[in-house]
Amino acid sequence: MGDFDVSPCANNQLRNLDPLTSVTQPWRNRQTGSPMPFGRYVREEAAVAELANRNWPSRTINYAPLWSSVDLRDGNQALPNPMDPHRKKLMFDLLVKIGFKDIEVGYPSAGKADFDFIRNLIEHDQIPDDVTIGVFTPARQDLIDKTFEAIRGVDRAVVHLCNATACLWRDIVFGMSPAEVRQMSDMAARHIMRRAEEAGGSEIRFEYSPETFNMTEPEFALEVSDSVAKILGAAPDRPLILNLPTTVEIDSPNVFADQDHTCAVDDLDSWSDATAIGAEVHTFPSGHHYLVAHEADVTAEVALRLAERSDGSRNLS
């Protein structure tokens, strides 16, 4: 039967006879092994160190998260023929009808279609009062300027800053050292702050994505995110959305969940500072973390994490 010995082994398993693998599998699984030489990519070390306090599997969502639709931006980029402004407006109206209150509407510096669509929404007052739009921008000053030109006059918006941080992107795409990538992120964040301050009458919040987070050294992802969070002024009255992308899937979901848990929330200095004045970190699925105002004291878990940092038990700075 193909590459398999069809006679059940004594231990009720069949051996995959693909010369590139030596994996045994249950006799009931007749799936042919992949010819891909995946043995070349086996890690010598675990992607995430063993956690003594892994608690994400037991967490439950007991109230409605703020669902954020990225169909008009990320989804649109994946289409072989991206939507024109008319089709995007139809999609926007559908998302509003479904009930989304946070909608990333486009990448205005990428092309005329997205730019015109966003301007049309604003100029014709087509954004409901309870809906916040989001716009995406890379960490380049000229593209940030184009993004703020697109949202001129908006009541509320989230400006989503993004740059890749993983070593392959640093070395091959940017040709930059880690220090230069952090400098690029910091300069972009400062420029966004300047433009937001100039946008009088508009309520501007921020989102940051260390793109390729799941392939980035945890300490470096933490360093860059923390620096950007400080510059963007993460605080209860201006919550920062930190998006941790699994840009290229290289692990099973549980590995990403561990990366997510260990690197994102508990150790961001600027978020820790904000917790001291009465805020709480909320974690939602898909790598989104929200720092929001809260009337009560910080949760016991966050307090414990801060105590661990203060006594030097986990110093990643």
Short mmCIF file of N, CA, C and O in Angstrom, two decimals, residues 54-184:
data_model
loop_
_atom_site.label_atom_id
_atom_site.label_comp_id
_atom_site.label_asym_id
_atom_site.label_seq_id
_atom_site.Cartn_x
_atom_site.Cartn_y
_atom_site.Cartn_z
N ARG A 54 2.60 27.79 33.80
CA ARG A 54 1.75 27.88 32.61
C ARG A 54 0.28 27.87 33.04
O ARG A 54 -0.21 26.89 33.59
N ASN A 55 -0.42 28.96 32.77
CA ASN A 55 -1.83 29.02 33.18
C ASN A 55 -2.78 29.40 32.06
O ASN A 55 -3.99 29.49 32.28
N TRP A 56 -2.25 29.60 30.84
CA TRP A 56 -3.16 29.98 29.76
C TRP A 56 -4.18 28.89 29.41
O TRP A 56 -5.30 29.22 28.99
N PRO A 57 -3.87 27.57 29.57
CA PRO A 57 -4.91 26.59 29.20
C PRO A 57 -6.17 26.68 30.04
O PRO A 57 -7.25 26.28 29.59
N SER A 58 -6.06 27.19 31.26
CA SER A 58 -7.23 27.23 32.14
C SER A 58 -7.99 28.54 32.08
O SER A 58 -9.01 28.71 32.73
N ARG A 59 -7.49 29.49 31.29
CA ARG A 59 -8.18 30.78 31.20
C ARG A 59 -9.45 30.65 30.36
O ARG A 59 -9.48 29.92 29.38
N THR A 60 -10.45 31.38 30.75
CA THR A 60 -11.70 31.40 30.00
C THR A 60 -12.11 32.84 29.72
O THR A 60 -11.72 33.76 30.45
N ILE A 61 -12.85 33.03 28.65
CA ILE A 61 -13.40 34.35 28.33
C ILE A 61 -14.81 34.41 28.90
O ILE A 61 -15.68 33.64 28.50
N ASN A 62 -15.03 35.30 29.84
CA ASN A 62 -16.33 35.37 30.49
C ASN A 62 -17.08 36.67 30.19
O ASN A 62 -18.06 36.98 30.84
N TYR A 63 -16.57 37.42 29.24
CA TYR A 63 -17.31 38.59 28.76
C TYR A 63 -16.90 38.82 27.31
O TYR A 63 -15.91 38.25 26.85
N ALA A 64 -17.63 39.63 26.62
CA ALA A 64 -17.39 39.81 25.19
C ALA A 64 -16.11 40.59 24.95
O ALA A 64 -15.98 41.73 25.41
N PRO A 65 -15.14 40.01 24.26
CA PRO A 65 -13.93 40.77 23.89
C PRO A 65 -14.29 41.85 22.87
O PRO A 65 -15.38 41.85 22.30
N LEU A 66 -13.35 42.74 22.65
CA LEU A 66 -13.52 43.71 21.57
C LEU A 66 -13.03 43.05 20.29
O LEU A 66 -11.84 43.01 20.00
N TRP A 67 -13.96 42.48 19.54
CA TRP A 67 -13.59 41.81 18.31
C TRP A 67 -13.14 42.84 17.28
O TRP A 67 -13.80 43.83 17.05
N SER A 68 -12.00 42.59 16.68
CA SER A 68 -11.45 43.51 15.69
C SER A 68 -11.38 42.82 14.34
O SER A 68 -10.73 41.78 14.20
N SER A 69 -12.04 43.38 13.35
CA SER A 69 -12.02 42.81 12.01
C SER A 69 -10.86 43.40 11.21
O SER A 69 -10.69 44.63 11.14
N VAL A 70 -10.06 42.52 10.59
CA VAL A 70 -8.99 42.98 9.71
C VAL A 70 -9.23 42.53 8.27
O VAL A 70 -8.32 42.52 7.45
N ASP A 71 -10.47 42.16 7.96
CA ASP A 71 -10.80 41.65 6.63
C ASP A 71 -10.51 42.67 5.53
O ASP A 71 -10.07 42.31 4.43
N LEU A 72 -10.76 43.94 5.82
CA LEU A 72 -10.58 44.97 4.79
C LEU A 72 -9.12 45.36 4.57
O LEU A 72 -8.81 46.03 3.59
N ARG A 73 -8.25 44.93 5.47
CA ARG A 73 -6.83 45.21 5.30
C ARG A 73 -6.06 43.93 5.05
O ARG A 73 -5.67 43.64 3.92
N ASP A 74 -5.89 43.12 6.09
CA ASP A 74 -5.11 41.90 5.93
C ASP A 74 -5.78 40.93 4.96
O ASP A 74 -5.13 40.34 4.10
N GLY A 75 -7.09 40.78 5.11
CA GLY A 75 -7.81 39.90 4.20
C GLY A 75 -7.76 40.38 2.77
O GLY A 75 -7.57 39.59 1.83
N ASN A 76 -7.90 41.68 2.58
CA ASN A 76 -7.88 42.24 1.24
C ASN A 76 -6.53 42.04 0.57
O ASN A 76 -6.43 41.80 -0.64
N GLN A 77 -5.44 42.12 1.36
CA GLN A 77 -4.10 41.93 0.81
C GLN A 77 -3.89 40.52 0.28
O GLN A 77 -3.04 40.27 -0.56
N ALA A 78 -4.67 39.57 0.82
CA ALA A 78 -4.50 38.17 0.42
C ALA A 78 -5.25 37.82 -0.85
O ALA A 78 -5.07 36.72 -1.39
N LEU A 79 -6.08 38.72 -1.34
CA LEU A 79 -6.88 38.43 -2.53
C LEU A 79 -6.04 38.59 -3.79
O LEU A 79 -5.24 39.53 -3.90
N PRO A 80 -6.22 37.70 -4.79
CA PRO A 80 -5.49 37.88 -6.06
C PRO A 80 -5.90 39.17 -6.76
O PRO A 80 -5.09 39.79 -7.45
N ASN A 81 -7.15 39.57 -6.58
CA ASN A 81 -7.63 40.85 -7.11
C ASN A 81 -8.24 41.64 -5.96
O ASN A 81 -9.42 41.45 -5.61
N PRO A 82 -7.46 42.51 -5.31
CA PRO A 82 -7.96 43.26 -4.15
C PRO A 82 -9.20 44.06 -4.49
O PRO A 82 -9.45 44.43 -5.64
N MET A 83 -9.99 44.32 -3.46
CA MET A 83 -11.26 45.02 -3.64
C MET A 83 -11.05 46.48 -4.02
O MET A 83 -10.10 47.13 -3.55
N ASP A 84 -11.95 46.99 -4.86
CA ASP A 84 -11.95 48.42 -5.17
C ASP A 84 -12.76 49.14 -4.09
O ASP A 84 -13.38 48.50 -3.22
N PRO A 85 -12.78 50.48 -4.07
CA PRO A 85 -13.50 51.20 -3.02
C PRO A 85 -14.97 50.81 -2.90
O PRO A 85 -15.51 50.74 -1.78
N HIS A 86 -15.65 50.55 -4.02
CA HIS A 86 -17.06 50.17 -3.96
C HIS A 86 -17.25 48.84 -3.23
O HIS A 86 -18.11 48.72 -2.34
N ARG A 87 -16.46 47.86 -3.58
CA ARG A 87 -16.57 46.55 -2.92
C ARG A 87 -16.16 46.65 -1.45
O ARG A 87 -16.76 46.00 -0.58
N LYS A 88 -15.16 47.47 -1.15
CA LYS A 88 -14.76 47.64 0.24
C LYS A 88 -15.88 48.28 1.05
O LYS A 88 -16.10 47.93 2.22
N LYS A 89 -16.60 49.21 0.44
CA LYS A 89 -17.71 49.85 1.16
C LYS A 89 -18.81 48.84 1.46
O LYS A 89 -19.40 48.84 2.55
N LEU A 90 -19.10 47.96 0.52
CA LEU A 90 -20.09 46.92 0.76
C LEU A 90 -19.65 46.02 1.92
O LEU A 90 -20.46 45.64 2.78
N MET A 91 -18.36 45.67 1.94
CA MET A 91 -17.83 44.84 3.01
C MET A 91 -17.85 45.57 4.34
O MET A 91 -18.20 45.00 5.38
N PHE A 92 -17.52 46.85 4.33
CA PHE A 92 -17.55 47.65 5.54
C PHE A 92 -18.96 47.70 6.12
O PHE A 92 -19.16 47.51 7.34
N ASP A 93 -19.93 47.94 5.28
CA ASP A 93 -21.32 47.98 5.75
C ASP A 93 -21.76 46.64 6.33
O ASP A 93 -22.49 46.59 7.33
N LEU A 94 -21.30 45.55 5.73
CA LEU A 94 -21.63 44.22 6.25
C LEU A 94 -21.00 44.01 7.62
O LEU A 94 -21.65 43.50 8.54
N LEU A 95 -19.74 44.40 7.79
CA LEU A 95 -19.06 44.25 9.09
C LEU A 95 -19.76 45.07 10.17
O LEU A 95 -19.91 44.62 11.31
N VAL A 96 -20.20 46.25 9.81
CA VAL A 96 -20.94 47.08 10.76
C VAL A 96 -22.26 46.41 11.13
O VAL A 96 -22.65 46.36 12.31
N LYS A 97 -22.94 45.87 10.14
CA LYS A 97 -24.22 45.20 10.37
C LYS A 97 -24.03 43.97 11.26
O LYS A 97 -24.87 43.69 12.13
N ILE A 98 -22.93 43.25 11.08
CA ILE A 98 -22.64 42.08 11.92
C ILE A 98 -22.46 42.50 13.37
O ILE A 98 -22.83 41.77 14.29
N GLY A 99 -21.90 43.70 13.58
CA GLY A 99 -21.74 44.19 14.94
C GLY A 99 -20.32 44.53 15.35
O GLY A 99 -20.06 44.83 16.52
N PHE A 100 -19.38 44.52 14.41
CA PHE A 100 -18.01 44.88 14.76
C PHE A 100 -17.93 46.35 15.13
O PHE A 100 -18.50 47.21 14.46
N LYS A 101 -17.17 46.64 16.20
CA LYS A 101 -16.99 48.02 16.66
C LYS A 101 -15.57 48.52 16.42
O LYS A 101 -15.27 49.69 16.65
N ASP A 102 -14.69 47.63 16.00
CA ASP A 102 -13.30 47.96 15.73
C ASP A 102 -12.96 47.34 14.37
O ASP A 102 -12.89 46.12 14.26
N ILE A 103 -12.76 48.16 13.36
CA ILE A 103 -12.59 47.65 12.00
C ILE A 103 -11.35 48.29 11.38
O ILE A 103 -11.28 49.50 11.21
N GLU A 104 -10.35 47.45 11.07
CA GLU A 104 -9.17 47.94 10.36
C GLU A 104 -9.55 48.05 8.89
O GLU A 104 -9.79 47.03 8.23
N VAL A 105 -9.60 49.28 8.38
CA VAL A 105 -10.21 49.50 7.08
C VAL A 105 -9.22 49.51 5.92
O VAL A 105 -9.65 49.46 4.76
N GLY A 106 -7.92 49.58 6.21
CA GLY A 106 -7.03 49.56 5.06
C GLY A 106 -5.60 49.95 5.37
O GLY A 106 -5.20 50.20 6.50
N TYR A 107 -4.85 50.00 4.28
CA TYR A 107 -3.41 50.28 4.26
C TYR A 107 -3.26 51.47 3.30
O TYR A 107 -2.88 51.31 2.14
N PRO A 108 -3.59 52.67 3.77
CA PRO A 108 -3.77 53.80 2.85
C PRO A 108 -2.52 54.21 2.08
O PRO A 108 -2.63 54.80 1.00
N SER A 109 -1.33 53.94 2.62
CA SER A 109 -0.13 54.33 1.90
C SER A 109 0.26 53.33 0.82
O SER A 109 1.20 53.56 0.07
N ALA A 110 -0.48 52.21 0.74
CA ALA A 110 -0.14 51.17 -0.24
C ALA A 110 -0.68 51.44 -1.63
O ALA A 110 -0.18 50.89 -2.61
N GLY A 111 -1.72 52.26 -1.73
CA GLY A 111 -2.30 52.49 -3.05
C GLY A 111 -3.51 53.41 -3.00
O GLY A 111 -4.07 53.69 -1.93
N LYS A 112 -3.94 53.84 -4.16
CA LYS A 112 -5.02 54.81 -4.30
C LYS A 112 -6.36 54.24 -3.83
O LYS A 112 -7.18 54.96 -3.25
N ALA A 113 -6.61 52.96 -4.08
CA ALA A 113 -7.91 52.38 -3.75
C ALA A 113 -8.17 52.47 -2.24
O ALA A 113 -9.24 52.93 -1.82
N ASP A 114 -7.21 52.05 -1.43
CA ASP A 114 -7.40 52.12 0.02
C ASP A 114 -7.47 53.56 0.50
O ASP A 114 -8.29 53.89 1.36
N PHE A 115 -6.61 54.41 -0.03
CA PHE A 115 -6.61 55.81 0.38
C PHE A 115 -7.96 56.46 0.08
O PHE A 115 -8.56 57.11 0.94
N ASP A 116 -8.45 56.29 -1.14
CA ASP A 116 -9.73 56.91 -1.53
C ASP A 116 -10.89 56.35 -0.72
O ASP A 116 -11.82 57.08 -0.35
N PHE A 117 -10.86 55.05 -0.45
CA PHE A 117 -11.93 54.43 0.34
C PHE A 117 -12.00 55.05 1.73
O PHE A 117 -13.09 55.41 2.22
N ILE A 118 -10.86 55.24 2.37
CA ILE A 118 -10.84 55.80 3.72
C ILE A 118 -11.28 57.26 3.70
O ILE A 118 -12.05 57.70 4.56
N ARG A 119 -10.79 58.01 2.73
CA ARG A 119 -11.22 59.41 2.64
C ARG A 119 -12.72 59.51 2.42
O ARG A 119 -13.39 60.39 2.99
N ASN A 120 -13.27 58.62 1.62
CA ASN A 120 -14.71 58.65 1.36
C ASN A 120 -15.51 58.36 2.63
O ASN A 120 -16.54 59.00 2.90
N LEU A 121 -15.04 57.40 3.42
CA LEU A 121 -15.72 57.10 4.69
C LEU A 121 -15.78 58.33 5.58
O LEU A 121 -16.81 58.63 6.21
N ILE A 122 -14.66 59.04 5.66
CA ILE A 122 -14.58 60.19 6.57
C ILE A 122 -15.33 61.39 6.02
O ILE A 122 -16.13 62.03 6.72
N GLU A 123 -15.10 61.72 4.76
CA GLU A 123 -15.69 62.93 4.18
C GLU A 123 -17.20 62.83 4.06
O GLU A 123 -17.89 63.86 4.09
N HIS A 124 -17.74 61.62 3.92
CA HIS A 124 -19.18 61.46 3.78
C HIS A 124 -19.83 60.94 5.07
O HIS A 124 -20.97 60.47 5.04
N ASP A 125 -19.09 61.02 6.17
CA ASP A 125 -19.61 60.69 7.49
C ASP A 125 -20.28 59.31 7.51
O ASP A 125 -21.40 59.14 7.98
N GLN A 126 -19.56 58.31 7.01
CA GLN A 126 -20.12 56.96 6.89
C GLN A 126 -19.64 56.00 7.98
O GLN A 126 -19.89 54.80 7.90
N ILE A 127 -18.95 56.53 8.98
CA ILE A 127 -18.48 55.70 10.09
C ILE A 127 -19.43 55.89 11.26
O ILE A 127 -19.57 57.01 11.77
N PRO A 128 -20.12 54.87 11.71
CA PRO A 128 -21.04 55.02 12.84
C PRO A 128 -20.33 55.56 14.07
O PRO A 128 -19.12 55.36 14.26
N ASP A 129 -21.08 56.23 14.93
CA ASP A 129 -20.49 56.88 16.10
C ASP A 129 -19.84 55.89 17.06
O ASP A 129 -18.92 56.25 17.80
N ASP A 130 -20.30 54.64 17.07
CA ASP A 130 -19.75 53.66 18.01
C ASP A 130 -18.72 52.73 17.36
O ASP A 130 -18.35 51.71 17.93
N VAL A 131 -18.24 53.08 16.17
CA VAL A 131 -17.25 52.26 15.46
C VAL A 131 -15.94 53.04 15.36
O VAL A 131 -15.93 54.23 15.03
N THR A 132 -14.84 52.36 15.64
CA THR A 132 -13.50 52.94 15.49
C THR A 132 -12.81 52.24 14.33
O THR A 132 -12.77 51.01 14.27
N ILE A 133 -12.28 53.03 13.41
CA ILE A 133 -11.56 52.45 12.28
C ILE A 133 -10.07 52.35 12.62
O ILE A 133 -9.56 53.10 13.46
N GLY A 134 -9.39 51.43 11.95
CA GLY A 134 -7.96 51.29 12.10
C GLY A 134 -7.28 51.37 10.75
O GLY A 134 -7.86 50.99 9.73
N VAL A 135 -6.06 51.90 10.75
CA VAL A 135 -5.27 51.98 9.52
C VAL A 135 -3.87 51.46 9.80
O VAL A 135 -3.33 51.61 10.90
N PHE A 136 -3.28 50.85 8.80
CA PHE A 136 -2.01 50.15 8.92
C PHE A 136 -0.90 50.94 8.24
O PHE A 136 -1.10 51.48 7.15
N THR A 137 0.27 51.00 8.89
CA THR A 137 1.40 51.67 8.26
C THR A 137 2.71 50.99 8.62
O THR A 137 2.92 50.58 9.76
N PRO A 138 3.61 50.84 7.65
CA PRO A 138 4.96 50.39 7.96
C PRO A 138 5.73 51.50 8.68
O PRO A 138 5.27 52.64 8.78
N ALA A 139 6.92 51.16 9.16
CA ALA A 139 7.74 52.10 9.94
C ALA A 139 8.59 52.98 9.03
O ALA A 139 9.82 52.98 9.11
N ARG A 140 7.93 53.73 8.16
CA ARG A 140 8.61 54.68 7.27
C ARG A 140 7.92 56.02 7.35
O ARG A 140 6.68 56.09 7.29
N GLN A 141 8.70 57.08 7.49
CA GLN A 141 8.12 58.39 7.73
C GLN A 141 7.19 58.83 6.61
O GLN A 141 6.10 59.35 6.88
N ASP A 142 7.57 58.62 5.35
CA ASP A 142 6.72 59.06 4.25
C ASP A 142 5.39 58.30 4.23
O ASP A 142 4.34 58.87 3.92
N LEU A 143 5.43 57.00 4.58
CA LEU A 143 4.20 56.22 4.59
C LEU A 143 3.33 56.56 5.80
O LEU A 143 2.10 56.51 5.73
N ILE A 144 3.96 56.92 6.91
CA ILE A 144 3.21 57.38 8.07
C ILE A 144 2.49 58.69 7.75
O ILE A 144 1.32 58.89 8.08
N ASP A 145 3.19 59.60 7.05
CA ASP A 145 2.57 60.87 6.66
C ASP A 145 1.36 60.62 5.76
O ASP A 145 0.31 61.26 5.91
N LYS A 146 1.50 59.69 4.81
CA LYS A 146 0.38 59.37 3.91
C LYS A 146 -0.78 58.78 4.70
O LYS A 146 -1.96 59.07 4.41
N THR A 147 -0.48 58.00 5.72
CA THR A 147 -1.52 57.39 6.55
C THR A 147 -2.31 58.46 7.29
O THR A 147 -3.55 58.43 7.33
N PHE A 148 -1.61 59.44 7.88
CA PHE A 148 -2.31 60.50 8.61
C PHE A 148 -3.06 61.43 7.66
O PHE A 148 -4.10 61.99 8.03
N GLU A 149 -2.56 61.58 6.44
CA GLU A 149 -3.31 62.33 5.44
C GLU A 149 -4.64 61.63 5.14
O GLU A 149 -5.68 62.28 4.96
N ALA A 150 -4.62 60.31 5.11
CA ALA A 150 -5.83 59.55 4.80
C ALA A 150 -6.88 59.68 5.90
O ALA A 150 -8.08 59.68 5.62
N ILE A 151 -6.46 59.78 7.16
CA ILE A 151 -7.44 59.82 8.27
C ILE A 151 -7.70 61.25 8.76
O ILE A 151 -8.32 61.43 9.82
N ARG A 152 -7.26 62.24 8.03
CA ARG A 152 -7.48 63.63 8.42
C ARG A 152 -8.97 63.89 8.64
O ARG A 152 -9.81 63.58 7.80
N GLY A 153 -9.30 64.43 9.81
CA GLY A 153 -10.69 64.75 10.12
C GLY A 153 -11.49 63.63 10.72
O GLY A 153 -12.68 63.82 11.02
N VAL A 154 -10.91 62.47 10.94
CA VAL A 154 -11.65 61.36 11.53
C VAL A 154 -11.93 61.64 13.01
O VAL A 154 -11.17 62.35 13.68
N ASP A 155 -13.04 61.13 13.50
CA ASP A 155 -13.35 61.30 14.93
C ASP A 155 -12.44 60.44 15.79
O ASP A 155 -11.86 60.92 16.78
N ARG A 156 -12.34 59.16 15.44
CA ARG A 156 -11.52 58.22 16.21
C ARG A 156 -10.84 57.27 15.24
O ARG A 156 -11.45 56.84 14.26
N ALA A 157 -9.61 56.89 15.57
CA ALA A 157 -8.90 55.93 14.73
C ALA A 157 -7.78 55.28 15.52
O ALA A 157 -7.25 55.85 16.48
N VAL A 158 -7.44 54.06 15.11
CA VAL A 158 -6.27 53.36 15.63
C VAL A 158 -5.23 53.34 14.51
O VAL A 158 -5.52 52.87 13.40
N VAL A 159 -4.04 53.86 14.79
CA VAL A 159 -2.94 53.81 13.83
C VAL A 159 -2.07 52.62 14.20
O VAL A 159 -1.52 52.55 15.30
N HIS A 160 -1.95 51.70 13.27
CA HIS A 160 -1.28 50.42 13.50
C HIS A 160 0.11 50.45 12.86
O HIS A 160 0.25 50.39 11.64
N LEU A 161 1.13 50.55 13.70
CA LEU A 161 2.52 50.58 13.25
C LEU A 161 3.08 49.16 13.22
O LEU A 161 2.85 48.38 14.15
N CYS A 162 3.84 48.84 12.19
CA CYS A 162 4.34 47.48 12.03
C CYS A 162 5.74 47.49 11.42
O CYS A 162 6.00 48.25 10.50
N ASN A 163 6.60 46.66 11.97
CA ASN A 163 7.88 46.37 11.31
C ASN A 163 8.37 45.00 11.76
O ASN A 163 8.13 44.59 12.90
N ALA A 164 9.02 44.30 10.86
CA ALA A 164 9.51 42.96 11.17
C ALA A 164 10.70 43.04 12.12
O ALA A 164 11.48 43.99 12.08
N THR A 165 10.84 42.02 12.97
CA THR A 165 11.91 42.02 13.97
C THR A 165 12.77 40.76 13.93
O THR A 165 13.82 40.72 14.57
N ALA A 166 12.37 39.72 13.20
CA ALA A 166 13.11 38.45 13.21
C ALA A 166 14.44 38.59 12.47
O ALA A 166 14.63 39.47 11.62
N CYS A 167 15.36 37.67 12.78
CA CYS A 167 16.73 37.79 12.28
C CYS A 167 16.80 37.74 10.75
O CYS A 167 17.58 38.48 10.15
N LEU A 168 16.01 36.89 10.11
CA LEU A 168 16.07 36.80 8.65
C LEU A 168 15.66 38.11 8.00
O LEU A 168 16.24 38.55 7.00
N TRP A 169 14.66 38.75 8.55
CA TRP A 169 14.21 40.03 8.01
C TRP A 169 15.25 41.11 8.29
O TRP A 169 15.51 41.96 7.44
N ARG A 170 15.82 41.09 9.49
CA ARG A 170 16.86 42.07 9.82
C ARG A 170 18.04 41.94 8.86
O ARG A 170 18.54 42.93 8.32
N ASP A 171 18.49 40.70 8.65
CA ASP A 171 19.71 40.47 7.88
C ASP A 171 19.49 40.61 6.38
O ASP A 171 20.32 41.21 5.68
N ILE A 172 18.39 40.06 5.87
CA ILE A 172 18.20 39.95 4.43
C ILE A 172 17.35 41.08 3.86
O ILE A 172 17.68 41.67 2.83
N VAL A 173 16.23 41.39 4.52
CA VAL A 173 15.32 42.42 3.99
C VAL A 173 15.83 43.82 4.31
O VAL A 173 15.94 44.67 3.42
N PHE A 174 16.12 44.08 5.58
CA PHE A 174 16.53 45.42 6.00
C PHE A 174 18.04 45.64 5.88
O PHE A 174 18.48 46.77 5.69
N GLY A 175 18.82 44.57 6.06
CA GLY A 175 20.26 44.75 6.14
C GLY A 175 20.64 45.58 7.35
O GLY A 175 21.52 46.46 7.27
N MET A 176 20.01 45.30 8.48
CA MET A 176 20.21 46.08 9.70
C MET A 176 20.60 45.19 10.86
O MET A 176 20.25 44.01 10.91
N SER A 177 21.28 45.79 11.81
CA SER A 177 21.58 45.12 13.07
C SER A 177 20.36 45.22 13.97
O SER A 177 19.44 46.03 13.72
N PRO A 178 20.28 44.43 15.06
CA PRO A 178 19.17 44.59 16.00
C PRO A 178 19.04 46.02 16.52
O PRO A 178 17.92 46.53 16.63
N ALA A 179 20.15 46.65 16.81
CA ALA A 179 20.10 48.03 17.31
C ALA A 179 19.50 48.97 16.27
O ALA A 179 18.73 49.88 16.61
N GLU A 180 19.82 48.74 15.00
CA GLU A 180 19.27 49.60 13.94
C GLU A 180 17.78 49.36 13.75
O GLU A 180 17.03 50.30 13.45
N VAL A 181 17.33 48.11 13.90
CA VAL A 181 15.90 47.82 13.80
C VAL A 181 15.14 48.49 14.94
O VAL A 181 14.07 49.08 14.73
N ARG A 182 15.70 48.43 16.13
CA ARG A 182 15.05 49.13 17.24
C ARG A 182 15.01 50.63 16.99
O ARG A 182 14.01 51.29 17.26
N GLN A 183 16.10 51.19 16.47
CA GLN A 183 16.12 52.61 16.16
C GLN A 183 15.06 52.97 15.13
O GLN A 183 14.38 54.00 15.24
N MET A 184 14.89 52.11 14.11
CA MET A 184 13.86 52.34 13.11
C MET A 184 12.48 52.35 13.74
O MET A 184 11.65 53.23 13.45
#
